Short mmCIF file of C-alpha atoms in Angstrom, two decimals:
data_model
loop_
_atom_site.label_atom_id
_atom_site.label_comp_id
_atom_site.label_asym_id
_atom_site.label_seq_id
_atom_site.Cartn_x
_atom_site.Cartn_y
_atom_site.Cartn_z
CA MET A 170 -32.66 -8.43 -10.78
CA LYS A 171 -30.01 -6.56 -12.60
CA GLN A 172 -29.70 -3.14 -14.23
CA ASN A 173 -29.13 -2.90 -17.96
CA TRP A 174 -26.36 -0.26 -18.10
CA LYS A 175 -24.40 0.99 -21.35
CA PRO A 176 -21.29 -0.37 -21.66
CA GLY A 177 -18.34 1.26 -19.47
CA THR A 178 -14.86 0.57 -17.97
CA LEU A 179 -16.13 -1.35 -14.71
CA LEU A 180 -13.92 -3.72 -14.52
CA TYR A 181 -12.85 -3.59 -10.71
CA PRO A 182 -10.63 -3.47 -8.42
CA LEU A 183 -7.78 -2.27 -10.27
CA PRO A 184 -3.94 -2.01 -8.95
CA ALA A 185 -2.97 1.62 -8.79
CA ALA A 186 0.24 1.60 -9.84
CA LEU A 187 2.80 4.55 -10.16
CA VAL A 188 4.78 4.03 -13.74
CA SER A 189 8.02 5.72 -13.92
CA CYS A 190 9.31 6.20 -17.34
CA GLY A 191 12.25 8.96 -19.04
CA ASN A 192 15.57 8.32 -18.17
CA ARG A 193 18.31 8.78 -15.55
CA GLU A 194 18.31 12.11 -17.00
CA HIS A 195 15.09 13.10 -16.60
CA SER A 196 12.35 11.31 -15.39
CA ASN A 197 8.22 11.41 -14.22
CA LEU A 198 5.79 9.80 -12.34
CA PHE A 199 2.45 9.29 -13.54
CA THR A 200 -0.50 7.02 -12.11
CA VAL A 201 -2.08 4.35 -13.56
CA ALA A 202 -4.87 1.73 -12.80
CA TRP A 203 -4.97 0.43 -16.18
CA THR A 204 -2.40 -2.39 -16.35
CA GLY A 205 -2.29 -6.06 -15.81
CA ILE A 206 0.08 -9.22 -17.08
CA ILE A 207 -0.77 -9.81 -20.00
CA CYS A 208 1.29 -13.49 -20.41
CA THR A 209 3.41 -15.51 -17.82
CA ASP A 210 6.56 -16.70 -20.44
CA PRO A 211 7.75 -14.39 -22.01
CA ALA A 212 6.62 -12.25 -19.03
CA LEU A 213 3.95 -9.68 -20.59
CA LEU A 214 2.38 -6.68 -19.10
CA TYR A 215 0.16 -3.94 -20.48
CA ILE A 216 -0.27 -0.26 -19.27
CA SER A 217 -3.00 1.78 -20.90
CA VAL A 218 -2.06 5.64 -21.74
CA ARG A 219 -4.07 9.03 -23.48
CA PRO A 220 -1.65 10.15 -25.73
CA GLU A 221 -1.73 13.51 -24.57
CA ARG A 222 -0.37 12.86 -21.39
CA TYR A 223 3.11 14.29 -20.73
CA SER A 224 4.62 10.63 -20.07
CA TYR A 225 3.32 9.22 -22.82
CA GLY A 226 5.84 11.38 -24.80
CA LEU A 227 8.91 10.27 -22.47
CA ILE A 228 7.34 6.78 -22.89
CA LYS A 229 7.66 6.52 -26.79
CA ALA A 230 10.53 8.06 -26.66
CA ASN A 231 12.96 5.53 -24.21
CA MET A 232 10.44 2.57 -25.20
CA GLN A 233 10.50 1.64 -21.59
CA PHE A 234 8.80 2.14 -18.21
CA THR A 235 8.87 0.63 -14.83
CA VAL A 236 5.50 0.05 -13.36
CA ASN A 237 5.87 0.68 -8.88
CA LEU A 238 3.24 -0.79 -6.66
CA THR A 239 1.80 1.50 -3.97
CA THR A 240 0.94 1.02 -0.77
CA ALA A 241 -1.45 2.61 1.55
CA GLU A 242 0.88 5.12 2.91
CA MET A 243 1.62 5.79 -0.78
CA ALA A 244 -2.12 6.81 -1.02
CA LYS A 245 -1.34 10.60 -1.19
CA ALA A 246 1.38 10.72 -3.60
CA THR A 247 -0.59 8.37 -5.77
CA ASP A 248 -3.12 10.64 -6.08
CA TYR A 249 -1.31 13.21 -6.82
CA CYS A 250 0.97 12.25 -9.32
CA GLY A 251 -2.20 11.03 -11.05
CA VAL A 252 -3.68 14.53 -11.45
CA ARG A 253 -0.46 16.79 -11.83
CA SER A 254 1.15 16.84 -14.88
CA GLY A 255 5.05 16.34 -15.06
CA ARG A 256 5.57 18.76 -17.65
CA ASP A 257 4.33 21.68 -14.61
CA SER A 258 6.64 20.32 -11.75
CA ASP A 259 8.85 17.54 -10.42
CA LYS A 260 6.48 15.18 -8.74
CA TRP A 261 9.20 13.09 -7.46
CA ALA A 262 10.15 16.35 -4.90
CA ASP A 263 7.08 17.47 -4.48
CA CYS A 264 5.34 13.75 -3.09
CA GLY A 265 9.17 12.96 -1.45
CA LEU A 266 9.49 10.26 -3.49
CA HIS A 267 12.83 8.43 -4.08
CA ARG A 268 14.24 7.40 -7.12
CA TYR A 269 15.96 3.96 -7.20
CA ASP A 270 18.35 3.22 -9.93
CA GLY A 271 16.73 1.14 -12.85
CA VAL A 272 18.32 -1.82 -13.49
CA ALA A 273 17.72 -3.27 -16.93
CA VAL A 274 16.13 0.38 -17.52
CA GLU A 275 17.55 4.14 -17.89
CA CYS A 276 14.29 5.49 -16.26
CA PRO A 277 14.46 5.11 -12.16
CA ALA A 278 12.08 2.92 -10.07
CA VAL A 279 10.17 4.60 -6.87
CA GLU A 280 12.11 3.38 -3.94
CA GLU A 281 8.81 3.31 -1.72
CA ALA A 282 7.01 0.75 -3.65
CA PRO A 283 6.95 -2.80 -2.66
CA LEU A 284 7.86 -4.06 -6.13
CA SER A 285 8.77 -2.82 -8.52
CA LEU A 286 8.56 -3.73 -12.92
CA GLU A 287 10.32 -2.62 -15.24
CA CYS A 288 9.71 -3.12 -18.64
CA ARG A 289 11.06 -2.84 -22.41
CA VAL A 290 8.00 -1.67 -24.37
CA THR A 291 7.20 -4.37 -27.28
CA SER A 292 4.36 -2.54 -29.38
CA VAL A 293 2.48 -0.18 -29.06
CA LEU A 294 -1.70 -0.42 -29.89
CA PRO A 295 -3.59 2.66 -30.65
CA LEU A 296 -6.75 1.88 -29.25
CA GLY A 297 -9.31 5.57 -29.20
CA THR A 298 -8.84 7.48 -25.83
CA HIS A 299 -6.05 5.18 -24.65
CA HIS A 300 -2.47 3.62 -26.59
CA MET A 301 -1.15 0.31 -25.19
CA PHE A 302 2.07 -0.31 -24.12
CA MET A 303 2.15 -4.16 -24.41
CA ALA A 304 6.45 -4.35 -22.90
CA LYS A 305 8.67 -7.17 -21.69
CA ILE A 306 9.32 -7.24 -17.95
CA VAL A 307 13.02 -7.32 -18.20
CA ASN A 308 13.64 -7.24 -13.99
CA VAL A 309 11.97 -6.93 -10.86
CA LEU A 310 13.10 -4.78 -7.93
CA ALA A 311 11.66 -6.45 -4.62
CA ASP A 312 11.67 -4.45 -1.24
CA GLU A 313 13.60 -6.91 1.01
CA ARG A 314 11.65 -5.27 3.68
CA TYR A 315 9.39 -8.04 2.48
CA MET A 316 11.48 -11.29 2.44
CA ASP A 317 10.68 -13.61 4.84
CA ALA A 318 14.09 -14.72 6.18
CA GLU A 319 13.03 -17.77 7.54
CA THR A 320 11.24 -19.37 4.22
CA GLY A 321 13.16 -16.96 1.40
CA LYS A 322 9.71 -16.24 0.52
CA PHE A 323 8.38 -12.48 -0.47
CA ARG A 324 5.52 -11.47 0.86
CA LEU A 325 3.97 -9.18 -0.93
CA GLU A 326 0.85 -9.56 1.25
CA ASP A 327 2.32 -7.85 4.12
CA ALA A 328 3.07 -4.74 2.33
CA GLY A 329 -0.61 -3.27 2.29
CA LEU A 330 -1.13 -2.70 -1.61
CA MET A 331 -3.31 -0.01 -2.57
CA SER A 332 -5.80 -0.89 -5.33
CA TYR A 333 -8.14 1.97 -7.61
CA SER A 334 -12.27 0.88 -7.33
CA HIS A 335 -14.77 2.91 -8.79
CA GLY A 336 -13.36 6.32 -8.31
CA ALA A 337 -11.69 5.47 -4.36
CA TYR A 338 -8.64 3.85 -2.96
CA TYR A 339 -9.06 0.71 -1.17
CA THR A 340 -6.16 -1.40 0.68
CA GLN A 341 -6.71 -5.45 -0.13
CA GLY A 342 -8.39 -7.13 2.80
CA ASP A 343 -8.45 -10.54 4.30
CA LYS A 344 -7.00 -13.82 3.01
CA LEU A 345 -9.73 -16.18 1.87
CA GLY A 346 -8.15 -19.11 0.50
CA THR A 347 -4.78 -20.19 -1.96
CA PHE A 348 -4.57 -20.89 -5.56
CA GLY A 349 -6.46 -24.19 -5.68
CA PHE A 350 -7.93 -24.16 -2.56
CA SER A 351 -11.34 -24.98 -3.39
CA VAL A 352 -9.99 -28.20 -4.90
CA LYS A 353 -7.16 -29.39 -2.07
CA LYS A 354 -8.24 -32.40 -1.07
CA LYS A 355 -8.31 -32.62 2.38
CA THR A 356 -6.09 -34.51 4.88
CA SER A 357 -6.83 -36.56 7.65
CA GLU A 358 -6.28 -36.01 11.20
#
């Protein structure tokens, strides 16, 4: 039997992402769990941000940001960037994170992130407590540490990606299958 609850934001797990914003002279980091892919072609994603957040103004001013995936090693920094304001301190320095110059955008990426998605805002949708920034992914920065030299495959699964679920951070679990495994024809031995 299931309990009946009022509507709420209980779609978990979510990526625990660090979003970098601003420009080369002044940038900030903040944590976002409300993010995801909207479309494949063109490559679009969204982030939802409260208008009172310091980074909201930086994104609105520059209309760009970078979504940086996080790892277990980045857990403390990721949490810190979600509970401290960039109005009060330099979160890059506080967390020991390093700026990686953006290629297609002015804001830096997080050097420690295994994957960074550089984005340009295409529209802003006010939704209530949060505004949704829809953005085109204009460049992807992939950490070469996760490139398989033999196959050329990017092995993001080896990065120890972090997710967020109902107030807590987790790493990924065991591989259960690959896309389409449920219908894949078995080969005879």
